[in-house]
Amino acid sequence: MLTILVLGSAAGGGFPQWNCNCAGCRRARSGDPAARPRTQSSLAVSGGDERWLLLNASPDIGQQILANPALHPQTAVRHSPIAAAVLTNADIDHVAGLLTLRESQPLAVYATDRVHRVLEANAVFRVVNPELAPRRAMALDRPWVPADAAGTPFPFEIEAFAVPGKVALYLEDPSAAGFGSVAEDTVALRIRDRNGDGEFFYIPGCSAMPDWLADQLRGAPLVLFDGTTWTDDEMIRAGTGSKTGQRMGHMAMSGPDGSIAAFAGLGVQRKVFVHINNTNPALLDDSPERAAATAEGWEIAHDGMEFTL
């Protein structure tokens, strides 16, 4: 059995974003119940043995742990049920939380070689002591079993594979094609219970839906998918930025090339948008965009959402 906790469901900056005065952020800041605040994107998954694996380490991880009693210390003066973390890319909103998890606590950290090189090149991440928090390479395109720092395996397996995306903003090379992006910069995760009791996909960043990816997702019981923007030019029209969703490495939810259209006919049993930007009107319970997404069978993730497979 797999238990999945949505620790954070917003994109970088959270909702409301600290410096954003858009209509949605104003509503969230005012306490409007239809504009529920959200922290930055992260999940936790357990196979039922009271150990949890983080899927990305959000800058808000301290707040997220506080909000989820299953992640509180349980058995000793110093203890954490969080036994490992898997990083799907090197974005700030997915790696900065490692710095909060630096307090001499065993924690295995899995990522692609590309992401590990980024962490190694930044001296600040050395506070996450590799003697207590071993950095392990994450294989692509084949199943593997994660383990905690002591080497005890989790009761589930992971298959990681590259999806269309973009290198993290702070690593962009303006002189290179695709700003220097390589396949390992953005990965998706397929997580399966080793007893065959359940599986799901976690894809918080994705810029396109090629046929091979659609075939991977066809008939899946649960997919948590990139929901950053509603329209590609959303941030430009809102006056909050100068980049399109595609320029940032994300599909829009709506439109003929959007994720809602791409998933139509795939027979996915439960479709949930995660990593949702503060400008996305689908965050608002009473918006036409929320109604449109719901009519197509989509759920909009919120912090504290839980799934059992």
Short mmCIF file of C-alpha atoms in Angstrom, two decimals:
data_model
loop_
_atom_site.label_atom_id
_atom_site.label_comp_id
_atom_site.label_asym_id
_atom_site.label_seq_id
_atom_site.Cartn_x
_atom_site.Cartn_y
_atom_site.Cartn_z
CA MET A 1 0.00 0.00 0.00
CA LEU A 2 1.19 3.51 -0.83
CA THR A 3 0.26 6.64 1.10
CA ILE A 4 0.95 9.97 -0.60
CA LEU A 5 0.86 13.33 1.17
CA VAL A 6 0.77 16.57 -0.78
CA LEU A 7 3.06 18.71 1.35
CA GLY A 8 3.05 21.68 -1.02
CA SER A 9 1.01 22.25 -4.18
CA ALA A 10 2.10 25.70 -5.43
CA ALA A 11 4.90 26.62 -7.78
CA GLY A 12 7.95 28.65 -6.77
CA GLY A 13 7.03 31.45 -4.39
CA GLY A 14 3.93 29.73 -3.04
CA PHE A 15 0.42 31.17 -2.85
CA PRO A 16 0.21 33.98 -1.96
CA GLN A 17 3.69 34.86 -3.16
CA TRP A 18 5.45 37.21 -0.75
CA ASN A 19 5.80 40.08 -3.23
CA CYS A 20 2.76 39.51 -5.45
CA ASN A 21 -0.31 41.73 -5.33
CA CYS A 22 -2.30 40.01 -8.08
CA ALA A 23 -6.01 39.45 -7.49
CA GLY A 24 -5.56 35.84 -6.38
CA CYS A 25 -2.76 36.62 -3.94
CA ARG A 26 -4.78 39.50 -2.47
CA ARG A 27 -7.69 37.12 -1.88
CA ALA A 28 -5.45 34.48 -0.29
CA ARG A 29 -3.80 37.08 1.93
CA SER A 30 -7.18 38.38 3.09
CA GLY A 31 -8.28 34.94 4.31
CA ASP A 32 -10.80 34.32 1.52
CA PRO A 33 -11.80 30.63 1.92
CA ALA A 34 -12.00 30.26 -1.88
CA ALA A 35 -8.31 31.23 -2.18
CA ARG A 36 -6.62 28.67 0.05
CA PRO A 37 -2.92 29.40 0.70
CA ARG A 38 -0.44 26.84 -0.57
CA THR A 39 3.24 26.17 0.05
CA GLN A 40 5.82 25.27 -2.59
CA SER A 41 5.69 21.97 -4.47
CA SER A 42 6.60 18.76 -2.64
CA LEU A 43 5.16 15.32 -1.86
CA ALA A 44 5.94 12.60 0.67
CA VAL A 45 5.28 8.91 0.08
CA SER A 46 5.29 5.95 2.47
CA GLY A 47 4.94 2.23 1.94
CA GLY A 48 3.34 1.71 5.35
CA ASP A 49 6.46 1.20 7.48
CA GLU A 50 6.40 4.70 9.05
CA ARG A 51 9.34 5.89 6.93
CA TRP A 52 8.72 8.64 4.40
CA LEU A 53 10.45 9.56 1.16
CA LEU A 54 10.32 13.20 0.07
CA LEU A 55 9.65 13.92 -3.57
CA ASN A 56 11.50 17.24 -3.83
CA ALA A 57 12.65 19.34 -0.89
CA SER A 58 10.68 22.56 -0.87
CA PRO A 59 11.98 25.77 0.73
CA ASP A 60 8.83 25.48 2.87
CA ILE A 61 9.73 22.02 4.22
CA GLY A 62 9.85 23.20 7.84
CA GLN A 63 6.30 24.54 7.65
CA GLN A 64 5.20 21.40 5.78
CA ILE A 65 6.63 19.08 8.43
CA LEU A 66 4.87 21.08 11.14
CA ALA A 67 1.57 20.74 9.28
CA ASN A 68 1.86 16.93 8.88
CA PRO A 69 2.09 14.97 12.17
CA ALA A 70 3.21 11.84 10.30
CA LEU A 71 6.49 13.67 9.65
CA HIS A 72 7.09 14.76 13.25
CA PRO A 73 9.89 13.20 15.35
CA GLN A 74 8.55 10.02 16.93
CA THR A 75 11.01 7.74 18.74
CA ALA A 76 13.97 9.69 20.15
CA VAL A 77 15.19 13.13 21.16
CA ARG A 78 16.55 13.50 17.61
CA HIS A 79 14.53 11.60 15.04
CA SER A 80 12.71 12.05 11.75
CA PRO A 81 10.42 9.71 9.81
CA ILE A 82 11.82 11.38 6.66
CA ALA A 83 14.42 8.85 5.56
CA ALA A 84 15.26 9.91 1.99
CA ALA A 85 14.55 12.47 -0.71
CA VAL A 86 14.32 12.28 -4.49
CA LEU A 87 14.90 15.44 -6.53
CA THR A 88 13.22 15.74 -9.94
CA ASN A 89 15.29 18.77 -11.01
CA ALA A 90 17.58 21.47 -9.63
CA ASP A 91 14.96 24.22 -9.36
CA ILE A 92 15.22 26.34 -6.21
CA ASP A 93 11.70 25.32 -5.16
CA HIS A 94 12.76 21.66 -5.28
CA VAL A 95 16.24 21.67 -3.70
CA ALA A 96 16.43 24.58 -1.25
CA GLY A 97 14.64 22.60 1.46
CA LEU A 98 17.70 20.38 1.79
CA LEU A 99 19.30 23.23 3.72
CA THR A 100 16.56 22.95 6.36
CA LEU A 101 17.26 19.21 6.65
CA ARG A 102 20.89 19.76 7.63
CA GLU A 103 20.70 19.11 11.39
CA SER A 104 22.87 15.96 11.59
CA GLN A 105 20.01 13.69 10.57
CA PRO A 106 20.54 10.62 8.34
CA LEU A 107 18.90 11.22 4.95
CA ALA A 108 19.63 9.61 1.59
CA VAL A 109 19.44 12.06 -1.32
CA TYR A 110 18.69 10.70 -4.81
CA ALA A 111 19.06 12.74 -8.00
CA THR A 112 20.47 12.50 -11.49
CA ASP A 113 24.21 13.03 -11.95
CA ARG A 114 23.38 16.43 -13.44
CA VAL A 115 21.57 17.59 -10.29
CA HIS A 116 24.20 16.14 -7.97
CA ARG A 117 26.88 18.10 -9.86
CA VAL A 118 24.87 21.29 -9.35
CA LEU A 119 24.64 20.64 -5.60
CA GLU A 120 28.32 19.75 -5.36
CA ALA A 121 29.32 22.96 -7.15
CA ASN A 122 27.46 25.09 -4.59
CA ALA A 123 29.36 25.11 -1.30
CA VAL A 124 26.29 25.99 0.77
CA PHE A 125 24.89 22.48 0.21
CA ARG A 126 27.89 21.01 2.02
CA VAL A 127 26.05 21.75 5.26
CA VAL A 128 24.01 18.66 4.36
CA ASN A 129 26.79 16.39 5.57
CA PRO A 130 27.34 13.64 2.96
CA GLU A 131 28.56 11.30 5.69
CA LEU A 132 25.04 11.39 7.19
CA ALA A 133 23.17 12.25 4.02
CA PRO A 134 24.69 10.14 1.24
CA ARG A 135 24.12 11.43 -2.29
CA ARG A 136 23.09 8.60 -4.55
CA ALA A 137 22.77 8.55 -8.33
CA MET A 138 19.26 7.99 -9.63
CA ALA A 139 19.08 5.61 -12.56
CA LEU A 140 16.86 6.55 -15.49
CA ASP A 141 14.56 4.33 -17.55
CA ARG A 142 14.71 1.29 -15.29
CA PRO A 143 13.10 0.45 -11.93
CA TRP A 144 15.19 0.78 -8.78
CA VAL A 145 14.47 0.50 -5.07
CA PRO A 146 15.31 3.52 -2.89
CA ALA A 147 16.83 2.98 0.54
CA ASP A 148 17.40 5.08 3.62
CA ALA A 149 20.85 6.30 4.68
CA ALA A 150 21.56 2.99 6.44
CA GLY A 151 20.71 1.04 3.29
CA THR A 152 17.33 -0.36 4.37
CA PRO A 153 15.12 -0.49 1.27
CA PHE A 154 11.69 1.09 1.05
CA PRO A 155 8.77 -1.21 0.17
CA PHE A 156 8.30 0.43 -3.22
CA GLU A 157 10.28 0.95 -6.40
CA ILE A 158 10.84 4.01 -8.57
CA GLU A 159 11.27 4.40 -12.29
CA ALA A 160 12.60 7.83 -13.26
CA PHE A 161 12.61 9.06 -16.84
CA ALA A 162 13.40 12.34 -18.57
CA VAL A 163 10.50 14.47 -19.82
CA PRO A 164 10.50 17.64 -21.94
CA GLY A 165 11.55 20.58 -19.80
CA LYS A 166 14.24 23.18 -19.17
CA VAL A 167 17.35 23.72 -17.10
CA ALA A 168 16.83 25.60 -13.81
CA LEU A 169 16.65 29.38 -14.26
CA TYR A 170 19.89 30.07 -12.38
CA LEU A 171 21.77 27.58 -14.59
CA GLU A 172 20.63 28.96 -17.95
CA ASP A 173 23.28 29.63 -20.60
CA PRO A 174 21.87 32.28 -22.98
CA SER A 175 24.48 31.38 -25.61
CA ALA A 176 23.48 27.70 -25.81
CA ALA A 177 20.62 26.00 -27.60
CA GLY A 178 17.69 25.52 -25.24
CA PHE A 179 19.61 27.63 -22.69
CA GLY A 180 21.88 24.64 -22.11
CA SER A 181 19.10 22.21 -21.17
CA VAL A 182 19.82 18.48 -21.25
CA ALA A 183 17.51 15.49 -20.83
CA GLU A 184 18.45 14.97 -17.17
CA ASP A 185 17.31 18.46 -16.21
CA THR A 186 13.65 17.43 -15.79
CA VAL A 187 12.55 13.95 -14.76
CA ALA A 188 9.25 12.27 -14.00
CA LEU A 189 8.76 9.54 -11.41
CA ARG A 190 6.68 6.38 -11.56
CA ILE A 191 6.37 4.83 -8.11
CA ARG A 192 5.06 1.29 -7.61
CA ASP A 193 4.34 -0.70 -4.47
CA ARG A 194 6.63 -3.76 -4.60
CA ASN A 195 3.67 -5.99 -3.75
CA GLY A 196 1.82 -4.71 -6.79
CA ASP A 197 -0.86 -2.95 -4.74
CA GLY A 198 -0.62 0.47 -6.37
CA GLU A 199 1.35 2.94 -8.47
CA PHE A 200 1.31 6.61 -9.44
CA PHE A 201 3.17 9.18 -11.52
CA TYR A 202 4.62 12.43 -10.21
CA ILE A 203 5.48 14.98 -12.94
CA PRO A 204 5.74 18.48 -11.43
CA GLY A 205 7.52 19.91 -14.47
CA CYS A 206 6.81 19.13 -18.12
CA SER A 207 6.76 21.30 -21.25
CA ALA A 208 5.13 18.96 -23.79
CA MET A 209 3.24 15.68 -24.18
CA PRO A 210 4.97 13.56 -26.84
CA ASP A 211 3.26 10.34 -27.92
CA TRP A 212 5.64 8.14 -25.91
CA LEU A 213 4.76 9.98 -22.69
CA ALA A 214 1.04 9.76 -23.41
CA ASP A 215 1.47 6.01 -23.87
CA GLN A 216 3.30 5.77 -20.51
CA LEU A 217 0.44 7.51 -18.71
CA ARG A 218 -2.43 5.76 -20.46
CA GLY A 219 -4.75 4.07 -17.94
CA ALA A 220 -2.70 5.11 -14.90
CA PRO A 221 -4.56 5.05 -11.55
CA LEU A 222 -3.14 8.44 -10.46
CA VAL A 223 -1.07 11.17 -12.13
CA LEU A 224 0.06 14.32 -10.34
CA PHE A 225 1.01 16.65 -13.18
CA ASP A 226 2.50 20.09 -13.82
CA GLY A 227 -0.24 22.74 -13.51
CA THR A 228 1.92 25.86 -13.46
CA THR A 229 -0.15 28.17 -15.66
CA TRP A 230 -3.68 28.22 -17.07
CA THR A 231 -2.62 29.98 -20.30
CA ASP A 232 0.86 30.18 -21.77
CA ASP A 233 1.02 34.00 -21.61
CA GLU A 234 -0.65 34.24 -18.20
CA MET A 235 2.18 35.95 -16.33
CA ILE A 236 2.69 38.50 -19.10
CA ARG A 237 -0.99 39.42 -19.13
CA ALA A 238 -1.09 39.58 -15.33
CA GLY A 239 1.87 41.96 -15.29
CA THR A 240 3.87 39.67 -13.00
CA GLY A 241 6.55 38.53 -15.43
CA SER A 242 7.89 38.64 -18.96
CA LYS A 243 8.08 34.91 -19.76
CA THR A 244 5.59 32.45 -21.13
CA GLY A 245 4.95 29.10 -19.49
CA GLN A 246 6.82 27.38 -22.32
CA ARG A 247 9.82 29.66 -21.81
CA MET A 248 9.86 28.50 -18.19
CA GLY A 249 9.55 24.82 -19.18
CA HIS A 250 5.87 24.22 -18.45
CA MET A 251 2.74 23.26 -20.38
CA ALA A 252 -0.32 25.43 -19.85
CA MET A 253 -3.44 23.71 -18.53
CA SER A 254 -5.76 25.09 -21.23
CA GLY A 255 -5.70 25.39 -25.00
CA PRO A 256 -5.23 22.90 -27.83
CA ASP A 257 -1.61 22.23 -26.80
CA GLY A 258 -2.37 22.25 -23.06
CA SER A 259 -2.33 19.42 -20.58
CA ILE A 260 -6.11 19.11 -20.26
CA ALA A 261 -6.36 18.44 -24.01
CA ALA A 262 -3.29 16.18 -23.94
CA PHE A 263 -4.81 13.93 -21.26
CA ALA A 264 -8.20 13.65 -22.94
CA GLY A 265 -8.77 10.04 -23.96
CA LEU A 266 -5.83 8.62 -21.97
CA GLY A 267 -8.14 6.97 -19.43
CA VAL A 268 -6.17 8.17 -16.40
CA GLN A 269 -8.35 7.33 -13.40
CA ARG A 270 -7.38 10.31 -11.23
CA LYS A 271 -5.72 13.46 -12.58
CA VAL A 272 -4.37 16.08 -10.17
CA PHE A 273 -2.63 19.35 -10.97
CA VAL A 274 0.35 20.27 -8.76
CA HIS A 275 3.07 22.96 -8.93
CA ILE A 276 0.47 25.68 -9.59
CA ASN A 277 1.65 29.26 -10.03
CA ASN A 278 0.17 32.04 -7.90
CA THR A 279 -1.20 33.73 -11.06
CA ASN A 280 -3.18 30.66 -12.14
CA PRO A 281 -6.92 31.37 -11.66
CA ALA A 282 -7.60 27.63 -11.29
CA LEU A 283 -6.29 28.01 -7.71
CA LEU A 284 -9.53 29.87 -6.88
CA ASP A 285 -12.39 27.58 -5.92
CA ASP A 286 -15.00 29.88 -7.51
CA SER A 287 -13.23 30.69 -10.80
CA PRO A 288 -14.50 29.69 -14.27
CA GLU A 289 -11.09 28.12 -14.88
CA ARG A 290 -11.49 25.85 -11.85
CA ALA A 291 -14.94 24.86 -13.09
CA ALA A 292 -13.54 24.10 -16.55
CA ALA A 293 -10.74 21.93 -15.16
CA THR A 294 -13.14 20.08 -12.86
CA ALA A 295 -15.52 19.45 -15.77
CA GLU A 296 -12.66 17.67 -17.55
CA GLY A 297 -12.07 15.39 -14.56
CA TRP A 298 -9.13 17.27 -13.00
CA GLU A 299 -8.50 18.02 -9.34
CA ILE A 300 -6.50 21.01 -8.14
CA ALA A 301 -4.09 19.89 -5.42
CA HIS A 302 -4.02 21.60 -2.06
CA ASP A 303 -1.62 21.22 0.85
CA GLY A 304 -2.62 18.33 3.09
CA MET A 305 -4.28 16.33 0.31
CA GLU A 306 -3.78 12.59 0.85
CA PHE A 307 -4.03 9.55 -1.42
CA THR A 308 -3.96 5.85 -0.59
CA LEU A 309 -3.27 3.27 -3.28
#
